[in-house]
Amino acid sequence: MSGWTWHGGGIEAARRHFGGNDWLDLSTGINPHPWPGADALTIDWRRLPGQEDLAGLEAEAAGHFGIDPRHVCAVPGTELGLRLAGRLLGGPARYLAPTYRTHGEMIAGAAPIEPDALDADNGTLILANPNNPDGRILPPARLLDLLDRRADDAWLLLDEAFADVDPAQSLADWIDDARRLVIFRSFGKFFGLAGVRLGFVLGPAPILAAIRTAIGAWPVSAGAIAIGTAAYRDRSWIEAMRTQLHAEAAALDAMLVRTGHRPAGACPLFRLLEVPDGMALFERLARCAILTRPFADRPRRLRIGLPRDQAGRARLEAALADG
């Protein structure tokens, strides 16, 4: 089962292991309603994207984040951005646990820290807001307090992969050359297009210059540039989707409560359950061709992504109620 406890996904492996074809994938925190304009775009795959194309993407993303474009650097996925920034900044670091596995790997020697110990540490701190897998959200005032507590040679490295759902929780507008704050943003999660492999690093201009040097010319594909630029311009879809996701998360919560569970988390793209045996529930749902996300290090936990529609919620409810 180690493949499914590492990260979400793995439908093909699930088919081979459990059988069945009509799988409901609830193993990720990716929006089940992808931005609908990608297939209508005409992308010229014959030429390399120009610098003006990349600058246009970063300008549209900056408008979406509410930040000056000079503080935005596009990267081929947030995963790479996290690891590059970690190697460039280095030094002792802690990461708020539990969280993404990458947060413990992006700076060599980084150690976990529990929420109740945050105020006692003033070194470089890595955390996600909203957090994965528990959906924990720290309000901006609390994050700014943590930023103020950093020592002169320390940084606050903030993973905002899920912040598009509620932009009021973001610290993007606090990015400045004088602040030791770096933020990482994902495109694929909110826009439901993880395969585009597009992310952004927001930070002081000198840090972004070093990242650009490290990733070299043409860091983002022509397809990612075209899709990202058009999607960030689609303000009406973005606003409507935020409202829709919150409504669907409320419906998911109500269903989970009906089946005897107490869903945790404030990010509408997923919920976390605490159960007597998370792996047993994972396997029971998998026998119903429903893929969720178990955790090897926290065996009582199971994360459930947002179903696409009422039919998906009904199917999940029936599987949870059966047994």
PDB file of N, CA and C in Angstrom, residues 52-116:
ATOM      1  N   GLU A  52       8.530  37.387 -23.932  1.00  0.00           N
ATOM      2  CA  GLU A  52       7.328  38.201 -23.754  1.00  0.00           C
ATOM      3  C   GLU A  52       6.125  37.339 -23.389  1.00  0.00           C
ATOM      4  N   ASP A  53       6.094  36.087 -23.863  1.00  0.00           N
ATOM      5  CA  ASP A  53       5.010  35.177 -23.500  1.00  0.00           C
ATOM      6  C   ASP A  53       5.080  34.834 -22.016  1.00  0.00           C
ATOM      7  N   LEU A  54       6.278  34.523 -21.553  1.00  0.00           N
ATOM      8  CA  LEU A  54       6.464  34.199 -20.148  1.00  0.00           C
ATOM      9  C   LEU A  54       6.140  35.399 -19.266  1.00  0.00           C
ATOM     10  N   ALA A  55       6.581  36.591 -19.698  1.00  0.00           N
ATOM     11  CA  ALA A  55       6.289  37.803 -18.921  1.00  0.00           C
ATOM     12  C   ALA A  55       4.791  38.065 -18.874  1.00  0.00           C
ATOM     13  N   GLY A  56       4.087  37.768 -19.969  1.00  0.00           N
ATOM     14  CA  GLY A  56       2.643  37.949 -19.981  1.00  0.00           C
ATOM     15  C   GLY A  56       1.947  37.029 -19.000  1.00  0.00           C
ATOM     16  N   LEU A  57       2.394  35.766 -18.933  1.00  0.00           N
ATOM     17  CA  LEU A  57       1.844  34.823 -17.960  1.00  0.00           C
ATOM     18  C   LEU A  57       2.083  35.327 -16.543  1.00  0.00           C
ATOM     19  N   GLU A  58       3.300  35.743 -16.252  1.00  0.00           N
ATOM     20  CA  GLU A  58       3.622  36.199 -14.891  1.00  0.00           C
ATOM     21  C   GLU A  58       2.844  37.454 -14.536  1.00  0.00           C
ATOM     22  N   ALA A  59       2.572  38.310 -15.511  1.00  0.00           N
ATOM     23  CA  ALA A  59       1.780  39.508 -15.242  1.00  0.00           C
ATOM     24  C   ALA A  59       0.334  39.144 -14.906  1.00  0.00           C
ATOM     25  N   GLU A  60      -0.240  38.204 -15.645  1.00  0.00           N
ATOM     26  CA  GLU A  60      -1.616  37.773 -15.351  1.00  0.00           C
ATOM     27  C   GLU A  60      -1.686  37.091 -13.989  1.00  0.00           C
ATOM     28  N   ALA A  61      -0.695  36.246 -13.697  1.00  0.00           N
ATOM     29  CA  ALA A  61      -0.664  35.589 -12.392  1.00  0.00           C
ATOM     30  C   ALA A  61      -0.506  36.617 -11.278  1.00  0.00           C
ATOM     31  N   ALA A  62       0.341  37.617 -11.494  1.00  0.00           N
ATOM     32  CA  ALA A  62       0.547  38.653 -10.485  1.00  0.00           C
ATOM     33  C   ALA A  62      -0.752  39.407 -10.205  1.00  0.00           C
ATOM     34  N   GLY A  63      -1.529  39.692 -11.245  1.00  0.00           N
ATOM     35  CA  GLY A  63      -2.814  40.343 -11.041  1.00  0.00           C
ATOM     36  C   GLY A  63      -3.748  39.482 -10.221  1.00  0.00           C
ATOM     37  N   HIS A  64      -3.712  38.181 -10.453  1.00  0.00           N
ATOM     38  CA  HIS A  64      -4.540  37.240  -9.691  1.00  0.00           C
ATOM     39  C   HIS A  64      -4.094  37.181  -8.231  1.00  0.00           C
ATOM     40  N   PHE A  65      -2.782  37.226  -7.986  1.00  0.00           N
ATOM     41  CA  PHE A  65      -2.258  37.153  -6.631  1.00  0.00           C
ATOM     42  C   PHE A  65      -2.334  38.489  -5.900  1.00  0.00           C
ATOM     43  N   GLY A  66      -2.464  39.595  -6.649  1.00  0.00           N
ATOM     44  CA  GLY A  66      -2.466  40.920  -6.040  1.00  0.00           C
ATOM     45  C   GLY A  66      -1.074  41.390  -5.670  1.00  0.00           C
ATOM     46  N   ILE A  67      -0.128  41.252  -6.603  1.00  0.00           N
ATOM     47  CA  ILE A  67       1.272  41.543  -6.332  1.00  0.00           C
ATOM     48  C   ILE A  67       1.919  42.123  -7.579  1.00  0.00           C
ATOM     49  N   ASP A  68       3.008  42.860  -7.407  1.00  0.00           N
ATOM     50  CA  ASP A  68       3.752  43.404  -8.537  1.00  0.00           C
ATOM     51  C   ASP A  68       4.400  42.251  -9.313  1.00  0.00           C
ATOM     52  N   PRO A  69       4.328  42.261 -10.663  1.00  0.00           N
ATOM     53  CA  PRO A  69       4.914  41.169 -11.454  1.00  0.00           C
ATOM     54  C   PRO A  69       6.401  40.935 -11.217  1.00  0.00           C
ATOM     55  N   ARG A  70       7.126  41.953 -10.770  1.00  0.00           N
ATOM     56  CA  ARG A  70       8.564  41.762 -10.537  1.00  0.00           C
ATOM     57  C   ARG A  70       8.838  40.788  -9.405  1.00  0.00           C
ATOM     58  N   HIS A  71       7.813  40.473  -8.638  1.00  0.00           N
ATOM     59  CA  HIS A  71       7.970  39.540  -7.525  1.00  0.00           C
ATOM     60  C   HIS A  71       7.392  38.163  -7.839  1.00  0.00           C
ATOM     61  N   VAL A  72       7.170  37.862  -9.131  1.00  0.00           N
ATOM     62  CA  VAL A  72       6.555  36.593  -9.535  1.00  0.00           C
ATOM     63  C   VAL A  72       7.458  35.884 -10.528  1.00  0.00           C
ATOM     64  N   CYS A  73       7.765  34.611 -10.258  1.00  0.00           N
ATOM     65  CA  CYS A  73       8.575  33.795 -11.155  1.00  0.00           C
ATOM     66  C   CYS A  73       7.842  32.496 -11.430  1.00  0.00           C
ATOM     67  N   ALA A  74       7.543  32.219 -12.699  1.00  0.00           N
ATOM     68  CA  ALA A  74       6.881  30.978 -13.082  1.00  0.00           C
ATOM     69  C   ALA A  74       7.880  29.828 -13.077  1.00  0.00           C
ATOM     70  N   VAL A  75       7.425  28.674 -12.602  1.00  0.00           N
ATOM     71  CA  VAL A  75       8.259  27.466 -12.576  1.00  0.00           C
ATOM     72  C   VAL A  75       7.417  26.286 -13.067  1.00  0.00           C
ATOM     73  N   PRO A  76       8.059  25.226 -13.549  1.00  0.00           N
ATOM     74  CA  PRO A  76       7.309  24.069 -14.056  1.00  0.00           C
ATOM     75  C   PRO A  76       6.810  23.171 -12.917  1.00  0.00           C
ATOM     76  N   GLY A  77       5.933  23.717 -12.096  1.00  0.00           N
ATOM     77  CA  GLY A  77       5.384  22.984 -10.964  1.00  0.00           C
ATOM     78  C   GLY A  77       5.927  23.503  -9.645  1.00  0.00           C
ATOM     79  N   THR A  78       5.050  23.584  -8.635  1.00  0.00           N
ATOM     80  CA  THR A  78       5.463  24.094  -7.332  1.00  0.00           C
ATOM     81  C   THR A  78       6.525  23.226  -6.685  1.00  0.00           C
ATOM     82  N   GLU A  79       6.484  21.928  -6.942  1.00  0.00           N
ATOM     83  CA  GLU A  79       7.466  21.012  -6.362  1.00  0.00           C
ATOM     84  C   GLU A  79       8.892  21.477  -6.657  1.00  0.00           C
ATOM     85  N   LEU A  80       9.157  21.843  -7.908  1.00  0.00           N
ATOM     86  CA  LEU A  80      10.496  22.309  -8.271  1.00  0.00           C
ATOM     87  C   LEU A  80      10.802  23.637  -7.594  1.00  0.00           C
ATOM     88  N   GLY A  81       9.822  24.526  -7.541  1.00  0.00           N
ATOM     89  CA  GLY A  81      10.030  25.815  -6.895  1.00  0.00           C
ATOM     90  C   GLY A  81      10.406  25.668  -5.433  1.00  0.00           C
ATOM     91  N   LEU A  82       9.743  24.775  -4.717  1.00  0.00           N
ATOM     92  CA  LEU A  82      10.057  24.533  -3.312  1.00  0.00           C
ATOM     93  C   LEU A  82      11.490  24.056  -3.148  1.00  0.00           C
ATOM     94  N   ARG A  83      11.881  23.086  -3.964  1.00  0.00           N
ATOM     95  CA  ARG A  83      13.212  22.501  -3.815  1.00  0.00           C
ATOM     96  C   ARG A  83      14.309  23.481  -4.233  1.00  0.00           C
ATOM     97  N   LEU A  84      14.073  24.248  -5.280  1.00  0.00           N
ATOM     98  CA  LEU A  84      15.069  25.235  -5.697  1.00  0.00           C
ATOM     99  C   LEU A  84      15.267  26.303  -4.635  1.00  0.00           C
ATOM    100  N   ALA A  85      14.168  26.844  -4.118  1.00  0.00           N
ATOM    101  CA  ALA A  85      14.271  27.880  -3.100  1.00  0.00           C
ATOM    102  C   ALA A  85      14.960  27.344  -1.855  1.00  0.00           C
ATOM    103  N   GLY A  86      14.631  26.102  -1.492  1.00  0.00           N
ATOM    104  CA  GLY A  86      15.269  25.518  -0.320  1.00  0.00           C
ATOM    105  C   GLY A  86      16.772  25.400  -0.474  1.00  0.00           C
ATOM    106  N   ARG A  87      17.215  24.995  -1.654  1.00  0.00           N
ATOM    107  CA  ARG A  87      18.656  24.857  -1.874  1.00  0.00           C
ATOM    108  C   ARG A  87      19.348  26.222  -1.932  1.00  0.00           C
ATOM    109  N   LEU A  88      18.674  27.206  -2.475  1.00  0.00           N
ATOM    110  CA  LEU A  88      19.276  28.536  -2.570  1.00  0.00           C
ATOM    111  C   LEU A  88      19.392  29.196  -1.198  1.00  0.00           C
ATOM    112  N   LEU A  89      18.383  29.020  -0.356  1.00  0.00           N
ATOM    113  CA  LEU A  89      18.376  29.698   0.941  1.00  0.00           C
ATOM    114  C   LEU A  89      19.164  28.914   1.981  1.00  0.00           C
ATOM    115  N   GLY A  90      18.971  27.595   2.015  1.00  0.00           N
ATOM    116  CA  GLY A  90      19.735  26.746   2.919  1.00  0.00           C
ATOM    117  C   GLY A  90      19.595  27.135   4.379  1.00  0.00           C
ATOM    118  N   GLY A  91      20.580  26.699   5.174  1.00  0.00           N
ATOM    119  CA  GLY A  91      20.595  27.028   6.588  1.00  0.00           C
ATOM    120  C   GLY A  91      19.673  26.150   7.415  1.00  0.00           C
ATOM    121  N   PRO A  92      19.748  26.237   8.737  1.00  0.00           N
ATOM    122  CA  PRO A  92      18.845  25.473   9.602  1.00  0.00           C
ATOM    123  C   PRO A  92      17.400  25.870   9.345  1.00  0.00           C
ATOM    124  N   ALA A  93      16.514  24.905   9.412  1.00  0.00           N
ATOM    125  CA  ALA A  93      15.095  25.194   9.149  1.00  0.00           C
ATOM    126  C   ALA A  93      14.222  24.199   9.884  1.00  0.00           C
ATOM    127  N   ARG A  94      12.987  24.606  10.117  1.00  0.00           N
ATOM    128  CA  ARG A  94      11.959  23.730  10.662  1.00  0.00           C
ATOM    129  C   ARG A  94      10.737  23.815   9.759  1.00  0.00           C
ATOM    130  N   TYR A  95       9.962  22.743   9.765  1.00  0.00           N
ATOM    131  CA  TYR A  95       8.722  22.756   9.004  1.00  0.00           C
ATOM    132  C   TYR A  95       7.579  22.341   9.914  1.00  0.00           C
ATOM    133  N   LEU A  96       6.455  23.014   9.753  1.00  0.00           N
ATOM    134  CA  LEU A  96       5.299  22.758  10.591  1.00  0.00           C
ATOM    135  C   LEU A  96       4.652  21.446  10.176  1.00  0.00           C
ATOM    136  N   ALA A  97       4.572  20.500  11.098  1.00  0.00           N
ATOM    137  CA  ALA A  97       4.049  19.161  10.806  1.00  0.00           C
ATOM    138  C   ALA A  97       2.665  18.977  11.439  1.00  0.00           C
ATOM    139  N   PRO A  98       1.867  18.072  10.828  1.00  0.00           N
ATOM    140  CA  PRO A  98       2.129  17.299   9.615  1.00  0.00           C
ATOM    141  C   PRO A  98       1.897  18.142   8.369  1.00  0.00           C
ATOM    142  N   THR A  99       2.568  17.786   7.289  1.00  0.00           N
ATOM    143  CA  THR A  99       2.438  18.570   6.066  1.00  0.00           C
ATOM    144  C   THR A  99       2.987  17.764   4.896  1.00  0.00           C
ATOM    145  N   TYR A 100       3.230  18.452   3.778  1.00  0.00           N
ATOM    146  CA  TYR A 100       3.808  17.814   2.600  1.00  0.00           C
ATOM    147  C   TYR A 100       5.173  17.206   2.919  1.00  0.00           C
ATOM    148  N   ARG A 101       5.434  16.050   2.351  1.00  0.00           N
ATOM    149  CA  ARG A 101       6.743  15.412   2.506  1.00  0.00           C
ATOM    150  C   ARG A 101       7.858  16.323   1.981  1.00  0.00           C
ATOM    151  N   THR A 102       7.598  17.050   0.909  1.00  0.00           N
ATOM    152  CA  THR A 102       8.616  17.915   0.303  1.00  0.00           C
ATOM    153  C   THR A 102       9.113  18.975   1.280  1.00  0.00           C
ATOM    154  N   HIS A 103       8.266  19.433   2.191  1.00  0.00           N
ATOM    155  CA  HIS A 103       8.688  20.469   3.128  1.00  0.00           C
ATOM    156  C   HIS A 103       9.825  19.983   4.023  1.00  0.00           C
ATOM    157  N   GLY A 104       9.873  18.692   4.285  1.00  0.00           N
ATOM    158  CA  GLY A 104      10.955  18.148   5.081  1.00  0.00           C
ATOM    159  C   GLY A 104      12.202  17.856   4.297  1.00  0.00           C
ATOM    160  N   GLU A 105      12.105  17.967   2.964  1.00  0.00           N
ATOM    161  CA  GLU A 105      13.229  17.631   2.104  1.00  0.00           C
ATOM    162  C   GLU A 105      13.840  18.841   1.402  1.00  0.00           C
ATOM    163  N   MET A 106      13.160  19.968   1.388  1.00  0.00           N
ATOM    164  CA  MET A 106      13.617  21.091   0.568  1.00  0.00           C
ATOM    165  C   MET A 106      14.859  21.781   1.136  1.00  0.00           C
ATOM    166  N   ILE A 107      15.078  21.673   2.454  1.00  0.00           N
ATOM    167  CA  ILE A 107      16.295  22.195   3.068  1.00  0.00           C
ATOM    168  C   ILE A 107      16.923  21.055   3.875  1.00  0.00           C
ATOM    169  N   ALA A 108      18.154  20.724   3.579  1.00  0.00           N
ATOM    170  CA  ALA A 108      18.829  19.602   4.236  1.00  0.00           C
ATOM    171  C   ALA A 108      18.836  19.800   5.744  1.00  0.00           C
ATOM    172  N   GLY A 109      18.436  18.756   6.461  1.00  0.00           N
ATOM    173  CA  GLY A 109      18.452  18.812   7.911  1.00  0.00           C
ATOM    174  C   GLY A 109      17.248  19.466   8.549  1.00  0.00           C
ATOM    175  N   ALA A 110      16.260  19.872   7.752  1.00  0.00           N
ATOM    176  CA  ALA A 110      15.065  20.495   8.324  1.00  0.00           C
ATOM    177  C   ALA A 110      14.377  19.536   9.284  1.00  0.00           C
ATOM    178  N   ALA A 111      13.881  20.066  10.397  1.00  0.00           N
ATOM    179  CA  ALA A 111      13.259  19.243  11.427  1.00  0.00           C
ATOM    180  C   ALA A 111      11.814  19.664  11.626  1.00  0.00           C
ATOM    181  N   PRO A 112      10.947  18.714  11.986  1.00  0.00           N
ATOM    182  CA  PRO A 112       9.544  19.067  12.203  1.00  0.00           C
ATOM    183  C   PRO A 112       9.349  19.862  13.489  1.00  0.00           C
ATOM    184  N   ILE A 113       8.305  20.677  13.484  1.00  0.00           N
ATOM    185  CA  ILE A 113       7.939  21.436  14.669  1.00  0.00           C
ATOM    186  C   ILE A 113       6.424  21.381  14.820  1.00  0.00           C
ATOM    187  N   GLU A 114       5.938  21.250  16.021  1.00  0.00           N
ATOM    188  CA  GLU A 114       4.507  21.182  16.272  1.00  0.00           C
ATOM    189  C   GLU A 114       3.941  22.593  16.413  1.00  0.00           C
ATOM    190  N   PRO A 115       2.642  22.766  16.148  1.00  0.00           N
ATOM    191  CA  PRO A 115       2.041  24.107  16.216  1.00  0.00           C
ATOM    192  C   PRO A 115       2.250  24.826  17.547  1.00  0.00           C
ATOM    193  N   ASP A 116       2.236  24.087  18.663  1.00  0.00           N
ATOM    194  CA  ASP A 116       2.361  24.749  19.960  1.00  0.00           C
ATOM    195  C   ASP A 116       3.781  25.188  20.271  1.00  0.00           C
TER     196      ASP A 116
END
